[in-house]
JSON list of C-alpha atoms in Angstrom, two decimals:
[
{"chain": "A", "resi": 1, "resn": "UNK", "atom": "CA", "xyz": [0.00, 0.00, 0.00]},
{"chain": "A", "resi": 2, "resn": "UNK", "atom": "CA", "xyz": [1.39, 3.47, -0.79]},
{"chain": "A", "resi": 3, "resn": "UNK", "atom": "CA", "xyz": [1.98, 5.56, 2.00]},
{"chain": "A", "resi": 4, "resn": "UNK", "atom": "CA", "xyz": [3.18, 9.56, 2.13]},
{"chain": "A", "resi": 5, "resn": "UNK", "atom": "CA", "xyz": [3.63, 11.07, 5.66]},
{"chain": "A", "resi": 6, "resn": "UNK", "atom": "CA", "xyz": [4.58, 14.42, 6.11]},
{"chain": "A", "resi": 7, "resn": "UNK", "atom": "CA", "xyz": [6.32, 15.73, 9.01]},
{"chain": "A", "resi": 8, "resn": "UNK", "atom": "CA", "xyz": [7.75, 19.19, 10.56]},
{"chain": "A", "resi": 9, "resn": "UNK", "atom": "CA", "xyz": [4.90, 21.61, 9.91]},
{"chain": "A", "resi": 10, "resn": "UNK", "atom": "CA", "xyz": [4.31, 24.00, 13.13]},
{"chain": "A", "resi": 11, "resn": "UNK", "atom": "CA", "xyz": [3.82, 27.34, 14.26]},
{"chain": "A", "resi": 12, "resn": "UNK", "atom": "CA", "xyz": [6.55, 29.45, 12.94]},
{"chain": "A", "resi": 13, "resn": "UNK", "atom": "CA", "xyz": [7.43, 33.56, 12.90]},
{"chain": "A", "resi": 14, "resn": "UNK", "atom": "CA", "xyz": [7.63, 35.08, 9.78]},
{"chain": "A", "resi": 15, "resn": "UNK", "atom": "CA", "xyz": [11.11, 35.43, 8.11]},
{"chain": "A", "resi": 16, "resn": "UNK", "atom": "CA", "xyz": [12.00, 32.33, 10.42]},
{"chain": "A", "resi": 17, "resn": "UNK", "atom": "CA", "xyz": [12.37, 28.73, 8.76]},
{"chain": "A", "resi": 18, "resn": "UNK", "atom": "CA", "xyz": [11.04, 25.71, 8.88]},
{"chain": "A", "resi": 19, "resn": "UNK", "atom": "CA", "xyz": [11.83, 22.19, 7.40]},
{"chain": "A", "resi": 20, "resn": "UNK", "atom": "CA", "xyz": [9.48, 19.68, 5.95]},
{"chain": "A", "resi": 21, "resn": "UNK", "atom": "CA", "xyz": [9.42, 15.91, 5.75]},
{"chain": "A", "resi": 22, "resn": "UNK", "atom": "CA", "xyz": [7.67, 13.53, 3.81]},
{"chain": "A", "resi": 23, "resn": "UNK", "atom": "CA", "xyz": [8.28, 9.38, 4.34]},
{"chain": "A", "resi": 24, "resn": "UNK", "atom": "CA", "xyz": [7.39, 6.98, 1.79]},
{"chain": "A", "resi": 25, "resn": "UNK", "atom": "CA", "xyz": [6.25, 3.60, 1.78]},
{"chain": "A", "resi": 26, "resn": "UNK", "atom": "CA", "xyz": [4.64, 0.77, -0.18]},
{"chain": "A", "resi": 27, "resn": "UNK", "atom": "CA", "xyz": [6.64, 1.75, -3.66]},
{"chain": "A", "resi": 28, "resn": "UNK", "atom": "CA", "xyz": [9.41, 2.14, -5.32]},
{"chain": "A", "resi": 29, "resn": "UNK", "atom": "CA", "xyz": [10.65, 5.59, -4.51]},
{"chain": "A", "resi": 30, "resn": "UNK", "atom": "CA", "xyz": [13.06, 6.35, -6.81]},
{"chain": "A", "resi": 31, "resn": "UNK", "atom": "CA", "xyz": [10.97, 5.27, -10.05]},
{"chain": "A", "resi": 32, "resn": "UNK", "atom": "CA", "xyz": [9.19, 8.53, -8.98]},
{"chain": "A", "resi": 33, "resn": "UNK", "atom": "CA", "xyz": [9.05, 12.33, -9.51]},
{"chain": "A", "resi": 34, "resn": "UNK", "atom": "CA", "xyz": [7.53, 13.96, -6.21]},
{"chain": "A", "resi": 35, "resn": "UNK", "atom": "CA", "xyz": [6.13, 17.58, -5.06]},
{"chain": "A", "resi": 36, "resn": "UNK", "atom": "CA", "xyz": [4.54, 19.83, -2.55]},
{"chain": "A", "resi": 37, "resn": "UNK", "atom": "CA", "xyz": [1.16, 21.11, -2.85]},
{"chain": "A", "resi": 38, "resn": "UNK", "atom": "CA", "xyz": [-0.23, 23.37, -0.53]},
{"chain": "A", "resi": 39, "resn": "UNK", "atom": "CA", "xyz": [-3.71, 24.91, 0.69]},
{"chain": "A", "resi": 40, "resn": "UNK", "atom": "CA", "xyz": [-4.12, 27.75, 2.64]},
{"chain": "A", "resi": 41, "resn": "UNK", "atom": "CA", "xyz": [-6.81, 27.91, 5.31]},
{"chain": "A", "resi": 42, "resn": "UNK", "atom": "CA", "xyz": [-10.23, 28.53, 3.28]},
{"chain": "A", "resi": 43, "resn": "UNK", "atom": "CA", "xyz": [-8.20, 28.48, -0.42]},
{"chain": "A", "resi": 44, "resn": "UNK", "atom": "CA", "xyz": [-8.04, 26.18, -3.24]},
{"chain": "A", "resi": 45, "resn": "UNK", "atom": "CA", "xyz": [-4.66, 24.09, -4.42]},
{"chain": "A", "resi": 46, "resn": "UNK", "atom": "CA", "xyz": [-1.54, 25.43, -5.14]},
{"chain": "A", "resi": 47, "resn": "UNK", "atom": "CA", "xyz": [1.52, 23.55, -6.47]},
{"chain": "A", "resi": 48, "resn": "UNK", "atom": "CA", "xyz": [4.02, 24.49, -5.03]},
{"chain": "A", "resi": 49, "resn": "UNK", "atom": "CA", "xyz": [7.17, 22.69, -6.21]},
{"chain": "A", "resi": 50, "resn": "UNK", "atom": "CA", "xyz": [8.12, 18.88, -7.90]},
{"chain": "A", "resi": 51, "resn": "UNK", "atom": "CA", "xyz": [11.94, 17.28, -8.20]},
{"chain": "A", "resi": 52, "resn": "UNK", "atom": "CA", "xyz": [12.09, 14.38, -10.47]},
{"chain": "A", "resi": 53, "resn": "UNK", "atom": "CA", "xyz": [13.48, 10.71, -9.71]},
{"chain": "A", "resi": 54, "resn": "UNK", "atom": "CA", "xyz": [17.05, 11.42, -9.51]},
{"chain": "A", "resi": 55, "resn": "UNK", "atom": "CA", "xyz": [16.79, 15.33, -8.42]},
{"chain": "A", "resi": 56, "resn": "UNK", "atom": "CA", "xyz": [17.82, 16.23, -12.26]},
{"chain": "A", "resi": 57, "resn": "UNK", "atom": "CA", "xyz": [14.88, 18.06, -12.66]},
{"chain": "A", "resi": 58, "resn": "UNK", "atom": "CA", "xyz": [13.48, 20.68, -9.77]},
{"chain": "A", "resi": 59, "resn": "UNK", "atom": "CA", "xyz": [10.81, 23.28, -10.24]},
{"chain": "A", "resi": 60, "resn": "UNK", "atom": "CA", "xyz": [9.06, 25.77, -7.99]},
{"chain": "A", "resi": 61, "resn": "UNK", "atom": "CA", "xyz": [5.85, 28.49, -8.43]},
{"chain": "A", "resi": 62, "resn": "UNK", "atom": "CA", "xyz": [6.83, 31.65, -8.67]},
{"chain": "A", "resi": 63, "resn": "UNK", "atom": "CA", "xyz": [5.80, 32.41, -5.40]},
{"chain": "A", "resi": 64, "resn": "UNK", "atom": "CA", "xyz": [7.99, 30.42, -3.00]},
{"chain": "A", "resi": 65, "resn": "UNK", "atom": "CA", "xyz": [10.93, 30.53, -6.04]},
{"chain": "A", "resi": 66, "resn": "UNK", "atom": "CA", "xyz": [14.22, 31.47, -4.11]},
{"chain": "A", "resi": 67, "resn": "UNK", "atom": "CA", "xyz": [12.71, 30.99, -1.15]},
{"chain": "A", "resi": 68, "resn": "UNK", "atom": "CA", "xyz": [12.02, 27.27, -0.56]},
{"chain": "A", "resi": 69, "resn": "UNK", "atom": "CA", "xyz": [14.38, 24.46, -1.73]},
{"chain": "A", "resi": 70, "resn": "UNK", "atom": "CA", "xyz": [13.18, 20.61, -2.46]},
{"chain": "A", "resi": 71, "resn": "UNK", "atom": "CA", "xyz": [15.21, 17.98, -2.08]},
{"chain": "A", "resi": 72, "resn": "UNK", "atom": "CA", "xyz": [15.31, 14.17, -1.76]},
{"chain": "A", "resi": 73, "resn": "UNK", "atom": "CA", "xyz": [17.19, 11.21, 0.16]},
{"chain": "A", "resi": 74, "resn": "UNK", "atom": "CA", "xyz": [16.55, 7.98, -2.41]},
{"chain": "A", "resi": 75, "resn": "UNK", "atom": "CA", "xyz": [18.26, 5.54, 0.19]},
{"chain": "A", "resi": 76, "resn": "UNK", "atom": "CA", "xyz": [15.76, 6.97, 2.62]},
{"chain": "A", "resi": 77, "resn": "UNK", "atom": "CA", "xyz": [12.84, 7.62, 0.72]},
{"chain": "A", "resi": 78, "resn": "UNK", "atom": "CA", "xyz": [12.31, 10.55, 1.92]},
{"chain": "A", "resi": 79, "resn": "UNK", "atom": "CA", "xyz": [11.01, 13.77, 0.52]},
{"chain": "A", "resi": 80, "resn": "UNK", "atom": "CA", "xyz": [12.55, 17.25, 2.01]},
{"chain": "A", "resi": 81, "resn": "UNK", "atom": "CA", "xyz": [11.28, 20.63, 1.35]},
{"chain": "A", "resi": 82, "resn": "UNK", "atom": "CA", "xyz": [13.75, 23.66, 2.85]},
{"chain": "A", "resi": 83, "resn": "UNK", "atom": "CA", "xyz": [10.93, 26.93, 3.61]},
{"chain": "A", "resi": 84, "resn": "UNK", "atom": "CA", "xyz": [13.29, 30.32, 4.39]},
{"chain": "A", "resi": 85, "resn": "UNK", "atom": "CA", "xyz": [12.10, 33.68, 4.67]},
{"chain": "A", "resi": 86, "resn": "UNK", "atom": "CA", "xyz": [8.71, 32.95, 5.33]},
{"chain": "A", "resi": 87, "resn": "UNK", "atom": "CA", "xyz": [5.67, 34.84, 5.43]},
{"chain": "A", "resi": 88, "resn": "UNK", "atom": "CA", "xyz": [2.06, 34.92, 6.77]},
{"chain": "A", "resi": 89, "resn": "UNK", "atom": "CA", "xyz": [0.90, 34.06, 3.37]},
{"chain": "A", "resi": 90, "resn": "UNK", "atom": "CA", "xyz": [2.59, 30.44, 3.19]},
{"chain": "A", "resi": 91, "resn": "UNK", "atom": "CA", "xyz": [0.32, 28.99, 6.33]},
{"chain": "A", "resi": 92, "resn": "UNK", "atom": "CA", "xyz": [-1.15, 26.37, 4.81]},
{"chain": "A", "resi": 93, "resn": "UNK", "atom": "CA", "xyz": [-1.36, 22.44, 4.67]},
{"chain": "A", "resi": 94, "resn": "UNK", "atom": "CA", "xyz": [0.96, 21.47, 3.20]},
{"chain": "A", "resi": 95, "resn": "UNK", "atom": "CA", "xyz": [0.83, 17.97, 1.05]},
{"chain": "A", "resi": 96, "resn": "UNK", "atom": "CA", "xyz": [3.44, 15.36, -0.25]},
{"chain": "A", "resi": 97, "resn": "UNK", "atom": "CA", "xyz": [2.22, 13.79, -3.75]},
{"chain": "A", "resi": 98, "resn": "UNK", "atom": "CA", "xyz": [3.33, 11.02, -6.10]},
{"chain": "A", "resi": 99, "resn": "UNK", "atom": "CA", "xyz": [3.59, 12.27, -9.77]},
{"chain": "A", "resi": 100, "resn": "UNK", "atom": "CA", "xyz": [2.35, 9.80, -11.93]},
{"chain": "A", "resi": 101, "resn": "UNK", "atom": "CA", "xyz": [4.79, 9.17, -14.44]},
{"chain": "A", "resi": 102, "resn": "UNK", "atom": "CA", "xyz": [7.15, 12.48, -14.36]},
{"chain": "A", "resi": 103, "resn": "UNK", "atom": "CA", "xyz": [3.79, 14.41, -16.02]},
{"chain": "A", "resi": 104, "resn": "UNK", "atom": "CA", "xyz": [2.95, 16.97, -13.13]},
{"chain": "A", "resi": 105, "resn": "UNK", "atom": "CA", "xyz": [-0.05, 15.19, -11.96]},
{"chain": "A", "resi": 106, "resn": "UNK", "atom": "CA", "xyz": [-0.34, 13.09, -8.74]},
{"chain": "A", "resi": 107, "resn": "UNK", "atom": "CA", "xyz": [-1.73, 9.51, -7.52]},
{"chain": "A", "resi": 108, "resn": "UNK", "atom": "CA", "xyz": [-1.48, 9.46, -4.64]},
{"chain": "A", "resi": 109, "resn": "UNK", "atom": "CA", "xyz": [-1.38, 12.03, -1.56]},
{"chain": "A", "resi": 110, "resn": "UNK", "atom": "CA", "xyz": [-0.36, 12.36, 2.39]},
{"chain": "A", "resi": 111, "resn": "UNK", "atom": "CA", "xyz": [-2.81, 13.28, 4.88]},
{"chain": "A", "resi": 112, "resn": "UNK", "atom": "CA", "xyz": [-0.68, 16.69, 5.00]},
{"chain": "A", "resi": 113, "resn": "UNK", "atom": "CA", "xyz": [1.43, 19.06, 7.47]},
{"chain": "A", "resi": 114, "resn": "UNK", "atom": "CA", "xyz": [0.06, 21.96, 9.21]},
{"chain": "A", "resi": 115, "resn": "UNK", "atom": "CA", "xyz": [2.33, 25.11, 8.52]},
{"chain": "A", "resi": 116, "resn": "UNK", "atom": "CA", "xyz": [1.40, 28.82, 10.44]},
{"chain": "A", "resi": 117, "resn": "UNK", "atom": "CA", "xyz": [3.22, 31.45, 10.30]},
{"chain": "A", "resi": 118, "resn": "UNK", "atom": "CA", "xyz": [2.25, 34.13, 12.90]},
{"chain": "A", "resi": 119, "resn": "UNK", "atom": "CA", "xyz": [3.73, 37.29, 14.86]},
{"chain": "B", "resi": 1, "resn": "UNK", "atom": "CA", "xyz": [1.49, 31.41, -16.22]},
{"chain": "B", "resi": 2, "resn": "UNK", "atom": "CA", "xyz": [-1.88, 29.09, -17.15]},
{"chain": "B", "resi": 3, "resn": "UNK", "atom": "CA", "xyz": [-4.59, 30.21, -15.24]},
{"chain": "B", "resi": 4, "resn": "UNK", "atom": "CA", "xyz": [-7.93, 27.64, -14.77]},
{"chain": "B", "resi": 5, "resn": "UNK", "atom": "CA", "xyz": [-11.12, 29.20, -14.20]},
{"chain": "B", "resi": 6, "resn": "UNK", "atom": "CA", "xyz": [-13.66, 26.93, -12.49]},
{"chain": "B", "resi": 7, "resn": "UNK", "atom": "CA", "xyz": [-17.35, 27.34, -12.58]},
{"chain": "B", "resi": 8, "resn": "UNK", "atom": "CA", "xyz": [-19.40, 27.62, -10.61]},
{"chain": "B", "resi": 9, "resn": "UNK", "atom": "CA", "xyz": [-17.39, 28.29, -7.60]},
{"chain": "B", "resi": 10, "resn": "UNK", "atom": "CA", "xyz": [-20.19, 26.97, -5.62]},
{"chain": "B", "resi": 11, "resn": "UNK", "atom": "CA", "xyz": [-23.08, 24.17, -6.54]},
{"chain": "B", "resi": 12, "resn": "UNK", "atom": "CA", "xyz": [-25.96, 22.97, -4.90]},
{"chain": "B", "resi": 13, "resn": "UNK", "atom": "CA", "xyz": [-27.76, 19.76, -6.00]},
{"chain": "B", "resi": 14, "resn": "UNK", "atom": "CA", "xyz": [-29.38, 16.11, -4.57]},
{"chain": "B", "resi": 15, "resn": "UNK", "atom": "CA", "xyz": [-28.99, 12.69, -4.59]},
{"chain": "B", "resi": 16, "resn": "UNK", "atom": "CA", "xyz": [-29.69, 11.13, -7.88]},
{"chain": "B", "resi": 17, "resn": "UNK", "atom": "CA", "xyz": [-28.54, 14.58, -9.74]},
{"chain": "B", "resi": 18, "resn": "UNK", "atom": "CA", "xyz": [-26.24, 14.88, -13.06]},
{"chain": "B", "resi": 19, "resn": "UNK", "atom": "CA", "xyz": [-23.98, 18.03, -12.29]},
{"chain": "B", "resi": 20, "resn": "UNK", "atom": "CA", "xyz": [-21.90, 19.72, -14.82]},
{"chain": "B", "resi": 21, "resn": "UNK", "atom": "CA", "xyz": [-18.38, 21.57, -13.68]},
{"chain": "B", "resi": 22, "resn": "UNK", "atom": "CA", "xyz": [-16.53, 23.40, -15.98]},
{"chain": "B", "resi": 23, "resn": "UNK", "atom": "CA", "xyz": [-12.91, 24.66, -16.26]},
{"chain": "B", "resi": 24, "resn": "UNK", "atom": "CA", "xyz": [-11.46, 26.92, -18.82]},
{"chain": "B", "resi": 25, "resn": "UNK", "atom": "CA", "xyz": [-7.69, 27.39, -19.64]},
{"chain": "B", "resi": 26, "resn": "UNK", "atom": "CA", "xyz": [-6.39, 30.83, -20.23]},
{"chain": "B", "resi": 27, "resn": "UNK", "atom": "CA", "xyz": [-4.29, 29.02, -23.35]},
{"chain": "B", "resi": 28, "resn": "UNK", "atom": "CA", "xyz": [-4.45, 26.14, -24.85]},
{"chain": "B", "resi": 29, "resn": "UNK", "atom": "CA", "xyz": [-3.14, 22.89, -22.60]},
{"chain": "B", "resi": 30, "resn": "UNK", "atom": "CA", "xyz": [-4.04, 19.94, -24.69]},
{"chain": "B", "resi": 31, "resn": "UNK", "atom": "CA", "xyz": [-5.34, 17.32, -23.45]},
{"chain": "B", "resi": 32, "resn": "UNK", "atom": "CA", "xyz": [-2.92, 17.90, -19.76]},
{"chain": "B", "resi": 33, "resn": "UNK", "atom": "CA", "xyz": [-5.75, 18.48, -17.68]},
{"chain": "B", "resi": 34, "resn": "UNK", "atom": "CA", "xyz": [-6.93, 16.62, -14.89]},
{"chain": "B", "resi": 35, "resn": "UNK", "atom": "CA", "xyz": [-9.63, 16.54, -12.19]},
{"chain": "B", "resi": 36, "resn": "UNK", "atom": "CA", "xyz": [-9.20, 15.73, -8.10]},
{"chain": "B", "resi": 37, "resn": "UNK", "atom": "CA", "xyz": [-11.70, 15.07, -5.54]},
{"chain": "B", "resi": 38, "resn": "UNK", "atom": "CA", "xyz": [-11.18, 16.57, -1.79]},
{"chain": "B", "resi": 39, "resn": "UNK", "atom": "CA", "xyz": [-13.22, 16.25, 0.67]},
{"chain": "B", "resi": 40, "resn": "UNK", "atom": "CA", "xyz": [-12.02, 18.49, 4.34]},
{"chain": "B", "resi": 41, "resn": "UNK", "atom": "CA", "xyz": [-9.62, 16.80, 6.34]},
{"chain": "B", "resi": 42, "resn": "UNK", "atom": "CA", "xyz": [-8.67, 13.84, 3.92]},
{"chain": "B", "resi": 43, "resn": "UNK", "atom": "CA", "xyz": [-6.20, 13.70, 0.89]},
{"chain": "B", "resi": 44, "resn": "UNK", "atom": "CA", "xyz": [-7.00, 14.98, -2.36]},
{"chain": "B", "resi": 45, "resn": "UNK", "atom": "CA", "xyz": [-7.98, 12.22, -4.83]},
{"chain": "B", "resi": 46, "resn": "UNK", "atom": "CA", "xyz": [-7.34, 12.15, -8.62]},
{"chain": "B", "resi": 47, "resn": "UNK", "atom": "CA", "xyz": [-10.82, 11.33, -10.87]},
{"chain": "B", "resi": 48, "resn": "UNK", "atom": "CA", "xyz": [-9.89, 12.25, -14.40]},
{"chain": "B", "resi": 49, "resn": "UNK", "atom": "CA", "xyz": [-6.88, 12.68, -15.99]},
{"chain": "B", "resi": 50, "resn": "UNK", "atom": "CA", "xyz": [-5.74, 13.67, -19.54]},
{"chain": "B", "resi": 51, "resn": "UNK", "atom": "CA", "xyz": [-8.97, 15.17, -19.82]},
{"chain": "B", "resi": 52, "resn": "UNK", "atom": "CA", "xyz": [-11.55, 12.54, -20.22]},
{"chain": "B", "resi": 53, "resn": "UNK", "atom": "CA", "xyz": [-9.17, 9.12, -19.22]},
{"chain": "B", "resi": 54, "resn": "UNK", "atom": "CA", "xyz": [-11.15, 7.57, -15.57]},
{"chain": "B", "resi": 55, "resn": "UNK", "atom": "CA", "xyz": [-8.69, 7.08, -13.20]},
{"chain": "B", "resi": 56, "resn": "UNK", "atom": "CA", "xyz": [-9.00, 2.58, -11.73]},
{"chain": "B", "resi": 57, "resn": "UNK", "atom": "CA", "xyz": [-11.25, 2.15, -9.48]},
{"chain": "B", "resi": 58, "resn": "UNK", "atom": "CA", "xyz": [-13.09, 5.51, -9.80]},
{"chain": "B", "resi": 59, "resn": "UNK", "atom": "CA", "xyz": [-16.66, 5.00, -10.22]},
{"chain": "B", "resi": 60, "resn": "UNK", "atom": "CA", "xyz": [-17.98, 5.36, -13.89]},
{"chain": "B", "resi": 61, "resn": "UNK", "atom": "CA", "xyz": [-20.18, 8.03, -12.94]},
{"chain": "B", "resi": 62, "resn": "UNK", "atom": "CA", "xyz": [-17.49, 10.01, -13.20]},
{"chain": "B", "resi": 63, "resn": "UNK", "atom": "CA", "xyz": [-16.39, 11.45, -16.57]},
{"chain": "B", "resi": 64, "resn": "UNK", "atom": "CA", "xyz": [-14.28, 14.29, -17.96]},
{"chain": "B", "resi": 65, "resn": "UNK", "atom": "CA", "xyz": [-14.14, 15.93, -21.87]},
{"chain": "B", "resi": 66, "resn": "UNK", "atom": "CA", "xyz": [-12.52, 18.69, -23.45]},
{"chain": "B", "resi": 67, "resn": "UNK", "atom": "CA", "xyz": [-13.70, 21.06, -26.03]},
{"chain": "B", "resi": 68, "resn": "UNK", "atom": "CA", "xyz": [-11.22, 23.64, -27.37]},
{"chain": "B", "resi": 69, "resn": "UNK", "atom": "CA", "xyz": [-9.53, 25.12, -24.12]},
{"chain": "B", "resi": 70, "resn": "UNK", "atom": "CA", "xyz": [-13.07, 23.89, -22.34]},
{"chain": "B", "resi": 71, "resn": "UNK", "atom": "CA", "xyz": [-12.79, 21.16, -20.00]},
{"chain": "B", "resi": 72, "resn": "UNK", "atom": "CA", "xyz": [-16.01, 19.31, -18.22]},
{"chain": "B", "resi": 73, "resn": "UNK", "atom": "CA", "xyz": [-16.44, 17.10, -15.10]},
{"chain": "B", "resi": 74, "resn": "UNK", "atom": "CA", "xyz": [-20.03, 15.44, -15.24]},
{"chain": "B", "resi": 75, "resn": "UNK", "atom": "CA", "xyz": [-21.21, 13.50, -12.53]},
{"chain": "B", "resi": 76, "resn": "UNK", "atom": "CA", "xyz": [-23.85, 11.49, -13.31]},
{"chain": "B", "resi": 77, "resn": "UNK", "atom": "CA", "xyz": [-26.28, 9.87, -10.84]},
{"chain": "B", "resi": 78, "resn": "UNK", "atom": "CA", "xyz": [-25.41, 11.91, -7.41]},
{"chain": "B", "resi": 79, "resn": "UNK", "atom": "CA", "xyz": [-24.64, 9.89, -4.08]},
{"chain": "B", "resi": 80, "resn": "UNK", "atom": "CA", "xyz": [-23.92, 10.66, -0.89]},
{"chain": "B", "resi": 81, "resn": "UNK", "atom": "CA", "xyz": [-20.34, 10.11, -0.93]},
{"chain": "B", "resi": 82, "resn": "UNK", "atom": "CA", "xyz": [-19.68, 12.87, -3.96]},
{"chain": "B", "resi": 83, "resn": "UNK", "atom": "CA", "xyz": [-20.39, 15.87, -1.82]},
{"chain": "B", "resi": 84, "resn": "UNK", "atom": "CA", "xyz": [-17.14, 17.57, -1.70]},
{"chain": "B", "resi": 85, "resn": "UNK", "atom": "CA", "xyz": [-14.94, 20.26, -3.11]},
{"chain": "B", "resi": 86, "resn": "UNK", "atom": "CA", "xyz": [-13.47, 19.24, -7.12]},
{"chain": "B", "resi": 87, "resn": "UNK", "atom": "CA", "xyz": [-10.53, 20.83, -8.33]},
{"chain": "B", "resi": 88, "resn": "UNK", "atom": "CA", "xyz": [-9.20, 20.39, -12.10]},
{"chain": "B", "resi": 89, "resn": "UNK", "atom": "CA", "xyz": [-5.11, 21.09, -12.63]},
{"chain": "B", "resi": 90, "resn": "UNK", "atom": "CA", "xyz": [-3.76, 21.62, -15.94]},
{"chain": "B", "resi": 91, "resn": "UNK", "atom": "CA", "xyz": [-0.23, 20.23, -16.09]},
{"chain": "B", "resi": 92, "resn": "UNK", "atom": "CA", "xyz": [0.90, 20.98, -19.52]},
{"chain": "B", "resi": 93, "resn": "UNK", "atom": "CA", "xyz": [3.64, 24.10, -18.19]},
{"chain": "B", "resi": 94, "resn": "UNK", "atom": "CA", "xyz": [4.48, 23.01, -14.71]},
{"chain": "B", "resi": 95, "resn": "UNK", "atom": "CA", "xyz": [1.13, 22.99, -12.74]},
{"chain": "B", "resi": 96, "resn": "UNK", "atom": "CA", "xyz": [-1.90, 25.07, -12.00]},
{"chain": "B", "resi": 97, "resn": "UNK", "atom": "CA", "xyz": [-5.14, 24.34, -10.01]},
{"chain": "B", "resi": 98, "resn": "UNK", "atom": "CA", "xyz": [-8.32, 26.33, -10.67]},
{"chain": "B", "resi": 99, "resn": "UNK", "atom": "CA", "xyz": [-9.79, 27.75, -7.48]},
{"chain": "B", "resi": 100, "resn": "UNK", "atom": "CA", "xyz": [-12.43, 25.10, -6.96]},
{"chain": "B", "resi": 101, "resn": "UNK", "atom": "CA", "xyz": [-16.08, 23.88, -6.93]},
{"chain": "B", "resi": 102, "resn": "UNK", "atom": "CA", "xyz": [-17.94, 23.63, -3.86]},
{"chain": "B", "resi": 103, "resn": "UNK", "atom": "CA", "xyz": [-20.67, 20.66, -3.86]},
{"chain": "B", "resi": 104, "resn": "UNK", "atom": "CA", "xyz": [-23.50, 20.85, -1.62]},
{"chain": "B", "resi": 105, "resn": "UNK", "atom": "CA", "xyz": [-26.44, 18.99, -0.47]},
{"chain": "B", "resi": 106, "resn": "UNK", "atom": "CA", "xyz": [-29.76, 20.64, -1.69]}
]
């Protein structure tokens, strides 16, 4: 069974940083391209950034571009995603998702992080 | 950037009801559009993808089609378990969602 769990979200000041984890089970990691997602309290979807099986290939939305870095541990099939600088408008769930086939759109889903970011 | 405009943002129907979302692309994406399911507190699930291809093990009641840069989500035959919010994501540069559709008991 395929399994994404996402760890590190909290309560966080803005300009501070924060560090997200996402474990995977149940499939072969590295035959995968991954990414973020996130929803704001009351908003829609956002992508928010994907790296591809071998970390080759690493995109971001505009808005977090420069400012959050994704990464990924193969041997530990793990998914990372490094937030600095941030700001009140990145609170939001934030969810780990299986891309298909490298094609930008996604299987399967974790439950999803909590991130605030509050004064 | 590709923006997705949902409509309507909001829907009300019963049990038993065909309902009709649509989602237009501000340029032309192909066929790399896709629908999700999300109902509050769980994980998004994907329904459609490539525009009209049912995802396994998604109930046939579900189908997608695209005309032009005009894409449709029809759910025929309303039950209980489709009340929820429906997102469609085009995927052809990068990845946009549109902002929603909220489905509500009548």
């Amino acid at each position: 069974e395929v399994q994404l769990v996402e760890s590190g979200g909290g309560l966080v000041q803005p300009g501070t940083s924060l560090r997200l984890s996402c474990a995977a089970s149940g499939f072969t990691f590295d035959d995968y391209a991954m990414h973020w997602v996130r929803q704001a309290p009351g908003r829609g979807l956002e992508w928010v950034s994907g790296i591809n099986w071998n970390s080759g290939d690493i995109t971001y939305a505009a808005s977090v571009k420069g400012r959050f870095t994704i990464s990924r541990d193969n041997a530990r099939n793990s998914l990372f995603l490094q937030m600095n600088s941030l700001k009140l408008e990145d609170t939001a769930f934030y969810y780990c998702v299986r891309d298909i086939g490298a094609s930008y759109y996604f299987d399967f889903w974790g439950p999803g992080t909590l991130v605030t970011v509050s004064s | 950037d590709i923006q997705l405009t949902q409509s309507p943002a909001s829907l009300s129907a019963s049990v038993g009801d065909r309902v009709t979302i649509t989602c237009r692309a501000s340029q032309n994406v192909y066929n790399y559009l896709h629908w999700y399911q999300h109902k509050p507190g769980k994980a998004p699930k994907l329904l459609i993808y490539a525009a009209s291809s049912l995802r396994s093990g998604v109930p046939s009641r579900f189908t997608g089609s695209r005309s032009g840069m005009d894409f449709t989500l029809t759910i025929s035959g309303l039950q209980p378990e489709d009340f929820a919010n429906y997102y469609c994501q085009q995927s052809y540069s990068l990845s946009t969602f549109g902002q929603g559709t909220r489905l509500e008991i009548k």
